Amino acid sequence: MRLGPTVAMVWQGLDVVKMARTMIGETNPSDSRPGTIRGDFSIEVSKNVIHGSDSIESARREILLFHTDKLTCWAESTEHWIYE
């Protein structure tokens, strides 16, 4: 994370860890499917371009590493069309 700029985000939603891990791809980029972030943009495990928490508990710990102040929440204007 010290090799270049870092963008730290907190995602929320239904099954967010599972969905994020699907978009991110496998930890080893060579095992990741094309179309995933790691499958398209990573080459080595030690130089992954993205990190995603593997559980809600891990996310709670990791959020505090980058977000020491209050989080800014953003709401999608079409959210009421997607979720009941």
mmCIF file of C-alpha atoms in Angstrom:
data_model
loop_
_atom_site.group_PDB
_atom_site.id
_atom_site.type_symbol
_atom_site.label_atom_id
_atom_site.label_comp_id
_atom_site.label_asym_id
_atom_site.label_seq_id
_atom_site.Cartn_x
_atom_site.Cartn_y
_atom_site.Cartn_z
ATOM 1 C CA MET A 1 0.000 0.000 0.000
ATOM 2 C CA ARG A 2 3.030 2.259 0.209
ATOM 3 C CA LEU A 3 4.089 1.868 -3.448
ATOM 4 C CA GLY A 4 1.580 4.355 -4.782
ATOM 5 C CA PRO A 5 -1.589 6.283 -4.107
ATOM 6 C CA THR A 6 -4.231 4.479 -2.051
ATOM 7 C CA VAL A 7 -7.986 4.883 -2.250
ATOM 8 C CA ALA A 8 -9.706 3.488 0.832
ATOM 9 C CA MET A 9 -13.444 2.818 0.606
ATOM 10 C CA VAL A 10 -16.100 1.226 2.755
ATOM 11 C CA TRP A 11 -18.842 -0.582 0.868
ATOM 12 C CA GLN A 12 -22.171 -1.615 2.319
ATOM 13 C CA GLY A 13 -25.096 -3.607 1.020
ATOM 14 C CA LEU A 14 -26.662 -7.042 0.906
ATOM 15 C CA ASP A 15 -23.984 -9.768 0.929
ATOM 16 C CA VAL A 16 -21.402 -7.052 0.360
ATOM 17 C CA VAL A 17 -18.377 -9.184 1.323
ATOM 18 C CA LYS A 18 -19.389 -12.003 -1.031
ATOM 19 C CA MET A 19 -20.180 -9.614 -3.889
ATOM 20 C CA ALA A 20 -16.981 -7.602 -3.420
ATOM 21 C CA ARG A 21 -14.842 -10.750 -3.309
ATOM 22 C CA THR A 22 -16.478 -11.913 -6.559
ATOM 23 C CA MET A 23 -15.627 -8.600 -8.270
ATOM 24 C CA ILE A 24 -12.101 -8.532 -6.836
ATOM 25 C CA GLY A 25 -11.121 -12.103 -7.756
ATOM 26 C CA GLU A 26 -8.949 -14.715 -6.073
ATOM 27 C CA THR A 27 -6.023 -13.703 -3.854
ATOM 28 C CA ASN A 28 -3.619 -15.216 -6.370
ATOM 29 C CA PRO A 29 -4.117 -13.220 -9.582
ATOM 30 C CA SER A 30 -3.253 -16.240 -11.753
ATOM 31 C CA ASP A 31 -6.278 -18.018 -10.232
ATOM 32 C CA SER A 32 -8.587 -15.047 -10.883
ATOM 33 C CA ARG A 33 -11.077 -15.061 -13.714
ATOM 34 C CA PRO A 34 -10.894 -12.502 -16.521
ATOM 35 C CA GLY A 35 -13.212 -9.620 -15.796
ATOM 36 C CA THR A 36 -12.276 -9.466 -12.121
ATOM 37 C CA ILE A 37 -10.041 -6.675 -10.861
ATOM 38 C CA ARG A 38 -7.192 -9.020 -10.002
ATOM 39 C CA GLY A 39 -7.734 -11.123 -13.107
ATOM 40 C CA ASP A 40 -7.383 -8.081 -15.344
ATOM 41 C CA PHE A 41 -4.914 -5.879 -13.447
ATOM 42 C CA SER A 42 -2.728 -7.985 -11.108
ATOM 43 C CA ILE A 43 0.250 -10.203 -11.795
ATOM 44 C CA GLU A 44 1.770 -11.110 -8.411
ATOM 45 C CA VAL A 45 0.195 -11.804 -5.006
ATOM 46 C CA SER A 46 2.697 -9.463 -3.342
ATOM 47 C CA LYS A 47 1.714 -6.627 -5.706
ATOM 48 C CA ASN A 48 -2.057 -6.933 -5.739
ATOM 49 C CA VAL A 49 -3.835 -3.810 -6.904
ATOM 50 C CA ILE A 50 -6.746 -4.253 -4.498
ATOM 51 C CA HIS A 51 -7.542 -5.546 -1.044
ATOM 52 C CA GLY A 52 -10.930 -6.654 0.193
ATOM 53 C CA SER A 53 -11.874 -7.774 3.680
ATOM 54 C CA ASP A 54 -12.783 -11.441 3.947
ATOM 55 C CA SER A 55 -15.471 -10.944 6.599
ATOM 56 C CA ILE A 56 -17.494 -8.268 8.339
ATOM 57 C CA GLU A 57 -15.312 -8.699 11.436
ATOM 58 C CA SER A 58 -12.115 -8.128 9.419
ATOM 59 C CA ALA A 59 -13.698 -5.133 7.734
ATOM 60 C CA ARG A 60 -14.501 -3.520 11.083
ATOM 61 C CA ARG A 61 -10.840 -3.798 12.126
ATOM 62 C CA GLU A 62 -9.501 -2.653 8.750
ATOM 63 C CA ILE A 63 -11.839 0.324 8.469
ATOM 64 C CA LEU A 64 -10.229 1.815 11.576
ATOM 65 C CA LEU A 65 -6.794 1.681 9.885
ATOM 66 C CA PHE A 66 -7.798 4.240 7.259
ATOM 67 C CA HIS A 67 -10.962 5.926 8.440
ATOM 68 C CA THR A 68 -10.308 7.420 11.860
ATOM 69 C CA ASP A 69 -12.884 10.173 11.415
ATOM 70 C CA LYS A 70 -16.569 9.923 10.653
ATOM 71 C CA LEU A 71 -17.389 8.135 7.392
ATOM 72 C CA THR A 72 -19.165 10.040 4.657
ATOM 73 C CA CYS A 73 -22.219 8.086 3.558
ATOM 74 C CA TRP A 74 -23.498 8.281 0.011
ATOM 75 C CA ALA A 75 -26.922 7.067 -1.038
ATOM 76 C CA GLU A 76 -27.738 5.987 -4.583
ATOM 77 C CA SER A 77 -30.773 7.877 -5.863
ATOM 78 C CA THR A 78 -32.157 4.693 -7.444
ATOM 79 C CA GLU A 79 -31.701 2.539 -4.325
ATOM 80 C CA HIS A 80 -35.446 2.429 -3.640
ATOM 81 C CA TRP A 81 -35.907 0.834 -7.089
ATOM 82 C CA ILE A 82 -33.442 -1.960 -6.294
ATOM 83 C CA TYR A 83 -34.085 -2.892 -2.645
ATOM 84 C CA GLU A 84 -37.388 -3.365 -0.857
#
